[in-house]
PDB file of C-alpha atoms and ligand atoms in Angstrom:
ATOM      1  CA  MET A   1      24.716   2.832  15.849  1.00 96.00           C
ATOM      2  CA  LEU A   2      26.828   1.032  18.853  1.00 98.00           C
ATOM      3  CA  THR A   3      24.574  -2.160  20.136  1.00 98.00           C
ATOM      4  CA  LEU A   4      24.750  -3.013  24.029  1.00 98.00           C
ATOM      5  CA  PHE A   5      23.213  -6.462  24.629  1.00 98.00           C
ATOM      6  CA  GLY A   6      22.356  -6.383  27.996  1.00 98.00           C
ATOM      7  CA  ASN A   7      19.290  -5.428  30.779  1.00 98.00           C
ATOM      8  CA  LEU A   8      18.920  -3.053  33.097  1.00 98.00           C
ATOM      9  CA  ASP A   9      19.233  -5.137  36.466  1.00 98.00           C
ATOM     10  CA  SER A  10      22.721  -5.916  35.273  1.00 98.00           C
ATOM     11  CA  GLY A  11      25.378  -3.704  36.990  1.00 98.00           C
ATOM     12  CA  ASN A  12      27.871  -5.012  34.538  1.00 98.00           C
ATOM     13  CA  ALA A  13      25.594  -3.898  31.719  1.00 98.00           C
ATOM     14  CA  HIS A  14      25.312  -0.763  33.724  1.00 98.00           C
ATOM     15  CA  LYS A  15      29.201   0.011  33.746  1.00 98.00           C
ATOM     16  CA  VAL A  16      29.087   0.038  30.091  1.00 98.00           C
ATOM     17  CA  GLN A  17      26.067   2.526  29.859  1.00 98.00           C
ATOM     18  CA  MET A  18      28.002   4.695  32.280  1.00 98.00           C
ATOM     19  CA  ILE A  19      30.683   4.955  29.932  1.00 98.00           C
ATOM     20  CA  LEU A  20      28.638   5.457  26.738  1.00 98.00           C
ATOM     21  CA  LYS A  21      26.984   8.188  28.529  1.00 98.00           C
ATOM     22  CA  PHE A  22      29.806   9.919  29.704  1.00 97.00           C
ATOM     23  CA  ARG A  23      30.968   9.506  26.222  1.00 97.00           C
ATOM     24  CA  ASP A  24      27.770  10.995  25.174  1.00 97.00           C
ATOM     25  CA  LEU A  25      27.797   8.027  22.410  1.00 98.00           C
ATOM     26  CA  GLU A  26      24.429   7.196  20.983  1.00 98.00           C
ATOM     27  CA  PHE A  27      23.686   3.256  20.909  1.00 98.00           C
ATOM     28  CA  ARG A  28      20.579   1.071  20.928  1.00 98.00           C
ATOM     29  CA  ARG A  29      20.048  -1.774  23.719  1.00 98.00           C
ATOM     30  CA  VAL A  30      19.122  -5.767  23.169  1.00 98.00           C
ATOM     31  CA  ASN A  31      17.497  -6.543  26.128  1.00 98.00           C
ATOM     32  CA  VAL A  32      18.908  -9.651  26.649  1.00 98.00           C
ATOM     33  CA  ARG A  33      17.451 -11.229  29.907  1.00 97.00           C
ATOM     34  CA  GLN A  34      18.819 -13.678  32.543  1.00 93.00           C
ATOM     35  CA  ASP A  35      15.744 -14.941  33.660  1.00 92.00           C
ATOM     36  CA  LEU A  36      14.506 -15.792  30.077  1.00 96.00           C
ATOM     37  CA  GLY A  37      17.929 -17.632  29.551  1.00 95.00           C
ATOM     38  CA  HIS A  38      18.287 -15.735  26.788  1.00 98.00           C
ATOM     39  CA  PRO A  39      22.607 -15.398  27.678  1.00 97.00           C
ATOM     40  CA  ARG A  40      23.010 -19.076  26.451  1.00 97.00           C
ATOM     41  CA  ASP A  41      20.442 -18.725  23.618  1.00 97.00           C
ATOM     42  CA  ASP A  42      22.444 -20.445  20.259  1.00 97.00           C
ATOM     43  CA  ARG A  43      21.299 -16.912  18.747  1.00 97.00           C
ATOM     44  CA  PHE A  44      23.420 -14.950  21.624  1.00 98.00           C
ATOM     45  CA  LEU A  45      26.362 -17.628  21.557  1.00 98.00           C
ATOM     46  CA  LYS A  46      26.795 -16.715  17.862  1.00 96.00           C
ATOM     47  CA  ILE A  47      27.466 -13.224  19.143  1.00 94.00           C
ATOM     48  CA  CYS A  48      29.352 -13.607  22.516  1.00 96.00           C
ATOM     49  CA  SER A  49      30.666 -17.271  22.649  1.00 96.00           C
ATOM     50  CA  MET A  50      31.127 -17.123  26.582  1.00 97.00           C
ATOM     51  CA  GLY A  51      27.281 -16.675  26.908  1.00 98.00           C
ATOM     52  CA  LYS A  52      27.617 -13.473  29.422  1.00 98.00           C
ATOM     53  CA  ILE A  53      26.609  -9.893  29.205  1.00 98.00           C
ATOM     54  CA  PRO A  54      27.641  -7.188  28.438  1.00 98.00           C
ATOM     55  CA  ALA A  55      28.261  -7.228  24.902  1.00 98.00           C
ATOM     56  CA  VAL A  56      28.617  -4.334  22.478  1.00 98.00           C
ATOM     57  CA  MET A  57      28.452  -4.378  18.617  1.00 98.00           C
ATOM     58  CA  LEU A  58      30.707  -1.841  17.135  1.00 98.00           C
ATOM     59  CA  ASP A  59      29.922   0.158  13.797  1.00 96.00           C
ATOM     60  CA  ASP A  60      31.396  -2.357  11.671  1.00 97.00           C
ATOM     61  CA  GLY A  61      29.928  -5.691  13.804  1.00 96.00           C
ATOM     62  CA  ASP A  62      32.703  -6.335  15.552  1.00 97.00           C
ATOM     63  CA  VAL A  63      31.673  -7.679  19.110  1.00 98.00           C
ATOM     64  CA  LEU A  64      33.710  -6.709  22.097  1.00 98.00           C
ATOM     65  CA  THR A  65      32.579  -8.415  25.620  1.00 98.00           C
ATOM     66  CA  GLU A  66      33.366  -8.179  29.605  1.00 98.00           C
ATOM     67  CA  SER A  67      32.539  -4.854  31.338  1.00 98.00           C
ATOM     68  CA  GLY A  68      36.348  -4.492  32.212  1.00 98.00           C
ATOM     69  CA  ALA A  69      37.736  -4.220  28.479  1.00 98.00           C
ATOM     70  CA  LEU A  70      34.200  -2.283  27.247  1.00 98.00           C
ATOM     71  CA  LEU A  71      35.410   0.103  30.001  1.00 98.00           C
ATOM     72  CA  TYR A  72      39.059   0.286  28.886  1.00 98.00           C
ATOM     73  CA  TYR A  73      37.558   0.573  25.135  1.00 98.00           C
ATOM     74  CA  PHE A  74      35.291   3.639  25.564  1.00 98.00           C
ATOM     75  CA  ALA A  75      37.781   5.606  27.799  1.00 98.00           C
ATOM     76  CA  GLN A  76      40.526   5.635  25.215  1.00 98.00           C
ATOM     77  CA  ASN A  77      41.386   9.259  24.826  1.00 97.00           C
ATOM     78  CA  THR A  78      39.384  10.296  27.807  1.00 98.00           C
ATOM     79  CA  PRO A  79      40.350  11.387  31.261  1.00 97.00           C
ATOM     80  CA  TYR A  80      38.982   7.946  32.618  1.00 98.00           C
ATOM     81  CA  TRP A  81      41.771   6.537  31.553  1.00 98.00           C
ATOM     82  CA  PRO A  82      44.899   8.338  32.428  1.00 98.00           C
ATOM     83  CA  THR A  83      48.053   7.931  30.634  1.00 97.00           C
ATOM     84  CA  ASP A  84      51.385   6.999  32.450  1.00 97.00           C
ATOM     85  CA  ALA A  85      51.746   3.638  33.239  1.00 98.00           C
ATOM     86  CA  ARG A  86      51.801   3.755  37.325  1.00 98.00           C
ATOM     87  CA  SER A  87      48.266   5.605  37.098  1.00 98.00           C
ATOM     88  CA  GLN A  88      46.939   2.851  34.911  1.00 98.00           C
ATOM     89  CA  ALA A  89      48.403   0.211  36.752  1.00 98.00           C
ATOM     90  CA  GLU A  90      46.397   1.225  39.584  1.00 98.00           C
ATOM     91  CA  VAL A  91      43.050   1.447  37.772  1.00 98.00           C
ATOM     92  CA  LEU A  92      43.647  -1.801  36.277  1.00 98.00           C
ATOM     93  CA  ARG A  93      44.502  -3.095  40.176  1.00 98.00           C
ATOM     94  CA  TRP A  94      41.267  -1.920  41.322  1.00 98.00           C
ATOM     95  CA  MET A  95      39.203  -3.386  38.266  1.00 99.00           C
ATOM     96  CA  PHE A  96      40.841  -6.609  39.251  1.00 98.00           C
ATOM     97  CA  PHE A  97      40.183  -6.441  42.466  1.00 98.00           C
ATOM     98  CA  GLU A  98      36.219  -5.266  41.338  1.00 98.00           C
ATOM     99  CA  GLN A  99      36.033  -8.607  39.001  1.00 98.00           C
ATOM    100  CA  TYR A 100      37.959 -10.989  41.389  1.00 98.00           C
ATOM    101  CA  SER A 101      36.623 -10.353  44.830  1.00 98.00           C
ATOM    102  CA  HIS A 102      33.903  -7.039  44.733  1.00 98.00           C
ATOM    103  CA  GLU A 103      31.518  -8.389  41.801  1.00 98.00           C
ATOM    104  CA  PRO A 104      31.644 -12.131  43.115  1.00 98.00           C
ATOM    105  CA  ALA A 105      30.742 -11.591  46.578  1.00 98.00           C
ATOM    106  CA  ILE A 106      28.136  -8.720  46.241  1.00 98.00           C
ATOM    107  CA  ALA A 107      26.738  -9.126  42.484  1.00 98.00           C
ATOM    108  CA  VAL A 108      26.388 -13.115  43.683  1.00 98.00           C
ATOM    109  CA  LEU A 109      24.831 -12.312  46.666  1.00 98.00           C
ATOM    110  CA  ARG A 110      22.982  -9.978  45.121  1.00 97.00           C
ATOM    111  CA  TYR A 111      21.476 -12.830  42.461  1.00 96.00           C
ATOM    112  CA  LEU A 112      20.975 -15.331  45.032  1.00 96.00           C
ATOM    113  CA  LYS A 113      18.535 -12.918  47.338  1.00 95.00           C
ATOM    114  CA  ARG A 114      16.843 -11.258  44.878  1.00 94.00           C
ATOM    115  CA  PHE A 115      16.549 -13.303  41.383  1.00 92.00           C
ATOM    116  CA  ALA A 116      17.360 -17.268  42.123  1.00 92.00           C
ATOM    117  CA  HIS A 117      14.912 -19.787  42.943  1.00 92.00           C
ATOM    118  CA  PRO A 118      14.769 -20.413  46.845  1.00 91.00           C
ATOM    119  CA  LYS A 119      15.400 -23.896  46.447  1.00 92.00           C
ATOM    120  CA  ASP A 120      18.983 -23.552  44.793  1.00 91.00           C
ATOM    121  CA  VAL A 121      20.459 -20.918  47.517  1.00 94.00           C
ATOM    122  CA  SER A 122      21.905 -22.587  50.994  1.00 96.00           C
ATOM    123  CA  ALA A 123      21.982 -20.456  54.161  1.00 96.00           C
ATOM    124  CA  ALA A 124      25.787 -21.375  54.230  1.00 97.00           C
ATOM    125  CA  ARG A 125      26.552 -19.880  50.740  1.00 97.00           C
ATOM    126  CA  ILE A 126      24.127 -16.802  51.895  1.00 97.00           C
ATOM    127  CA  THR A 127      26.356 -16.328  54.953  1.00 97.00           C
ATOM    128  CA  GLU A 128      29.572 -16.780  53.288  1.00 98.00           C
ATOM    129  CA  LEU A 129      29.239 -14.033  50.378  1.00 98.00           C
ATOM    130  CA  GLU A 130      27.710 -11.894  53.199  1.00 98.00           C
ATOM    131  CA  ALA A 131      30.950 -11.489  55.400  1.00 98.00           C
ATOM    132  CA  ARG A 132      32.975 -11.788  51.851  1.00 98.00           C
ATOM    133  CA  SER A 133      31.075  -8.753  50.725  1.00 98.00           C
ATOM    134  CA  ILE A 134      31.739  -7.043  54.239  1.00 98.00           C
ATOM    135  CA  PHE A 135      35.388  -7.437  53.598  1.00 98.00           C
ATOM    136  CA  VAL A 136      35.345  -6.246  50.011  1.00 98.00           C
ATOM    137  CA  LEU A 137      33.123  -3.018  51.182  1.00 98.00           C
ATOM    138  CA  ASP A 138      35.707  -2.589  54.161  1.00 98.00           C
ATOM    139  CA  VAL A 139      38.253  -2.651  51.617  1.00 98.00           C
ATOM    140  CA  LEU A 140      36.627  -0.114  49.466  1.00 98.00           C
ATOM    141  CA  GLU A 141      36.221   2.295  52.330  1.00 98.00           C
ATOM    142  CA  GLN A 142      39.867   2.079  53.434  1.00 98.00           C
ATOM    143  CA  GLY A 143      41.180   2.728  49.666  1.00 98.00           C
ATOM    144  CA  LEU A 144      38.439   5.977  49.883  1.00 98.00           C
ATOM    145  CA  LYS A 145      39.321   7.268  53.219  1.00 97.00           C
ATOM    146  CA  SER A 146      41.837   9.749  51.722  1.00 93.00           C
ATOM    147  CA  LYS A 147      41.106  10.161  48.209  1.00 96.00           C
ATOM    148  CA  ALA A 148      38.001  11.732  46.266  1.00 98.00           C
ATOM    149  CA  TRP A 149      38.198   8.496  43.638  1.00 98.00           C
ATOM    150  CA  ILE A 150      39.501   5.084  44.103  1.00 98.00           C
ATOM    151  CA  THR A 151      42.860   5.628  42.244  1.00 98.00           C
ATOM    152  CA  GLY A 152      43.568   9.603  43.706  1.00 95.00           C
ATOM    153  CA  GLY A 153      42.051  12.904  42.546  1.00 95.00           C
ATOM    154  CA  MET A 154      40.169  12.259  39.037  1.00 97.00           C
ATOM    155  CA  PRO A 155      37.525   9.631  37.991  1.00 98.00           C
ATOM    156  CA  THR A 156      38.335   6.966  36.294  1.00 98.00           C
ATOM    157  CA  ILE A 157      37.318   3.578  34.904  1.00 98.00           C
ATOM    158  CA  ALA A 158      38.097   1.889  37.757  1.00 99.00           C
ATOM    159  CA  ASP A 159      35.455   3.886  39.711  1.00 98.00           C
ATOM    160  CA  LEU A 160      32.975   3.152  36.961  1.00 98.00           C
ATOM    161  CA  ALA A 161      33.544  -0.514  37.520  1.00 99.00           C
ATOM    162  CA  LEU A 162      33.122  -0.493  41.199  1.00 99.00           C
ATOM    163  CA  TYR A 163      29.915   1.754  41.023  1.00 98.00           C
ATOM    164  CA  PRO A 164      26.813  -0.400  40.228  1.00 98.00           C
ATOM    165  CA  TYR A 165      27.125  -3.388  42.509  1.00 98.00           C
ATOM    166  CA  THR A 166      28.754  -1.125  45.463  1.00 98.00           C
ATOM    167  CA  ARG A 167      25.431   1.419  44.428  1.00 98.00           C
ATOM    168  CA  LEU A 168      22.811  -2.220  44.698  1.00 98.00           C
ATOM    169  CA  ALA A 169      24.604  -3.353  48.017  1.00 98.00           C
ATOM    170  CA  ASP A 170      21.398  -1.991  49.808  1.00 97.00           C
ATOM    171  CA  GLU A 171      19.356  -4.710  47.786  1.00 96.00           C
ATOM    172  CA  VAL A 172      20.985  -7.271  50.211  1.00 94.00           C
ATOM    173  CA  GLY A 173      20.970  -5.581  53.199  1.00 95.00           C
ATOM    174  CA  LEU A 174      24.095  -3.923  53.623  1.00 97.00           C
ATOM    175  CA  ASN A 175      23.543  -0.199  54.397  1.00 96.00           C
ATOM    176  CA  VAL A 176      26.605   1.757  52.780  1.00 97.00           C
ATOM    177  CA  GLN A 177      25.179   5.117  54.255  1.00 95.00           C
ATOM    178  CA  SER A 178      25.079   3.823  57.446  1.00 96.00           C
ATOM    179  CA  ARG A 179      27.963   1.796  57.730  1.00 97.00           C
ATOM    180  CA  TRP A 180      30.795   2.829  55.122  1.00 98.00           C
ATOM    181  CA  GLN A 181      30.611   6.877  55.312  1.00 98.00           C
ATOM    182  CA  SER A 182      33.483   7.493  52.642  1.00 98.00           C
ATOM    183  CA  ILE A 183      31.614   4.848  50.606  1.00 98.00           C
ATOM    184  CA  SER A 184      28.731   6.463  50.789  1.00 98.00           C
ATOM    185  CA  ASP A 185      30.555  10.382  49.929  1.00 98.00           C
ATOM    186  CA  TRP A 186      32.047   8.248  46.717  1.00 98.00           C
ATOM    187  CA  LEU A 187      28.789   7.109  45.872  1.00 98.00           C
ATOM    188  CA  ASP A 188      27.138  10.942  46.265  1.00 98.00           C
ATOM    189  CA  ARG A 189      30.224  12.137  44.248  1.00 98.00           C
ATOM    190  CA  LEU A 190      30.179  10.307  41.343  1.00 98.00           C
ATOM    191  CA  GLN A 191      26.378  10.803  41.214  1.00 98.00           C
ATOM    192  CA  GLN A 192      27.083  14.161  40.602  1.00 98.00           C
ATOM    193  CA  ILE A 193      29.099  14.076  37.300  1.00 97.00           C
ATOM    194  CA  SER A 194      27.448  15.609  34.334  1.00 96.00           C
ATOM    195  CA  GLY A 195      26.036  13.010  32.139  1.00 96.00           C
ATOM    196  CA  PHE A 196      25.968  10.315  34.967  1.00 98.00           C
ATOM    197  CA  LEU A 197      23.569   7.667  34.416  1.00 98.00           C
ATOM    198  CA  PRO A 198      21.457   6.051  37.472  1.00 98.00           C
ATOM    199  CA  VAL A 199      21.285   2.384  38.030  1.00 98.00           C
ATOM    200  CA  TYR A 200      17.983   0.999  36.431  1.00 98.00           C
ATOM    201  CA  SER A 201      17.796   3.740  34.077  1.00 98.00           C
ATOM    202  CA  ASP A 202      18.121   3.200  30.471  1.00 98.00           C
ATOM    203  CA  GLY A 203      20.856   5.279  28.249  1.00 98.00           C
ATOM    204  CA  ALA A 204      19.636   3.876  25.490  1.00 98.00           C
ATOM    205  CA  ALA A 205      18.292   5.801  22.365  1.00 98.00           C
ATOM    206  CA  GLN A 206      16.302   3.005  20.916  1.00 98.00           C
ATOM    207  CA  VAL A 207      15.501  -0.513  22.735  1.00 98.00           C
ATOM    208  CA  ALA A 208      14.776  -3.863  21.063  1.00 98.00           C
ATOM    209  CA  GLU A 209      13.319  -7.006  22.651  1.00 98.00           C
ATOM    210  CA  PHE A 210      15.604 -10.076  22.081  1.00 98.00           C
ATOM    211  CA  ASN A 211      13.510 -11.930  20.027  1.00 97.00           C
ATOM    212  CA  GLU A 212      12.891  -8.958  17.954  1.00 97.00           C
ATOM    213  CA  TYR A 213      16.079  -8.537  17.426  1.00 97.00           C
ATOM    214  CA  PHE A 214      16.986 -11.780  16.498  1.00 95.00           C
ATOM    215  CA  SER A 215      14.020 -12.431  14.174  1.00 91.00           C
ATOM    216  CA  GLY A 216      14.832  -9.243  12.137  1.00 70.00           C
TER     217      GLY A 216
HETATM  218  N1  LIG B 301      32.921 -10.861  33.549  1.00 79.43           N
HETATM  219  C1  LIG B 301      31.906 -10.524  33.405  1.00 79.43           C
HETATM  220  C2  LIG B 301      31.015 -11.083  33.711  1.00 79.43           C
HETATM  221  C3  LIG B 301      29.668 -10.883  33.327  1.00 79.43           C
HETATM  222  C4  LIG B 301      28.109 -11.487  33.736  1.00 79.43           C
HETATM  223  O1  LIG B 301      28.597 -11.985  34.599  1.00 79.43           O
HETATM  224  N2  LIG B 301      27.164 -11.178  33.219  1.00 79.43           N
HETATM  225  C5  LIG B 301      25.965 -11.938  33.944  1.00 79.43           C
HETATM  226  C6  LIG B 301      25.016 -10.789  34.035  1.00 79.43           C
HETATM  227  S1  LIG B 301      24.959  -9.241  35.313  1.00 79.43           S
HETATM  228  C7  LIG B 301      25.825 -13.014  32.613  1.00 79.43           C
HETATM  229  O2  LIG B 301      25.392 -12.480  31.802  1.00 79.43           O
HETATM  230  N3  LIG B 301      25.387 -14.004  33.109  1.00 79.43           N
HETATM  231  C8  LIG B 301      24.666 -15.116  32.619  1.00 79.43           C
HETATM  232  C9  LIG B 301      24.989 -16.191  32.669  1.00 79.43           C
HETATM  233  O3  LIG B 301      25.988 -16.303  33.570  1.00 79.43           O
HETATM  234  O4  LIG B 301      24.211 -17.155  32.269  1.00 79.43           O
HETATM  235  C10 LIG B 301      31.820  -8.933  32.740  1.00 79.43           C
HETATM  236  O5  LIG B 301      32.511  -8.195  34.176  1.00 79.43           O
HETATM  237  O6  LIG B 301      31.363  -8.325  32.041  1.00 79.43           O
END
């Protein structure tokens, strides 16, 4: 069975859960928790030298990391990864935007507001990230104005990549429903796809705690 290393607070891990559920692929989850320092534990670093979740161990023991690479891998031969080069480039364009602009604004803001120790968080940094988060949501709103999905008429892994941290933006005081109508409609649309897994939900068939898995 596939093994996903990640926790339920992580939007990056949630992207992988989403594609696995859409693909109806069974997996177990190892609960790798940032608040307990698990990503930098030597035992985890042997699996993922980058020290980040999500990571997926395939049936043959091979390990793949990075949420975008995992989305790409599991979307092969499905409508979530289009077949022509221009459409693929469009999907990648939005996925790079997610990794370079969207996630570093909203996910980092969420991390600082929800999980970091207040002494490590400056008001100036919060103000800067709030402005960047508003900017990326404006970009996404523009992108979704005239289409159902971010790259056109069909949902792709670009939508899955953008979903979790956009959905979680309300946790940092960015009320998507009242300010970004096209994004709000897109969130509703995605949530209606058969097999959709809501944020914070566990799609795993089995869950192992970190120490349990690594002592086994
Ligand atoms: N580019 C990576 C980012 C992964 C990432 O930042 N993961 C966070 C949790 S959401 C993490 O593991 N942080 C642990 C750390 O940096 O110590 C991806 O998209 O998978």
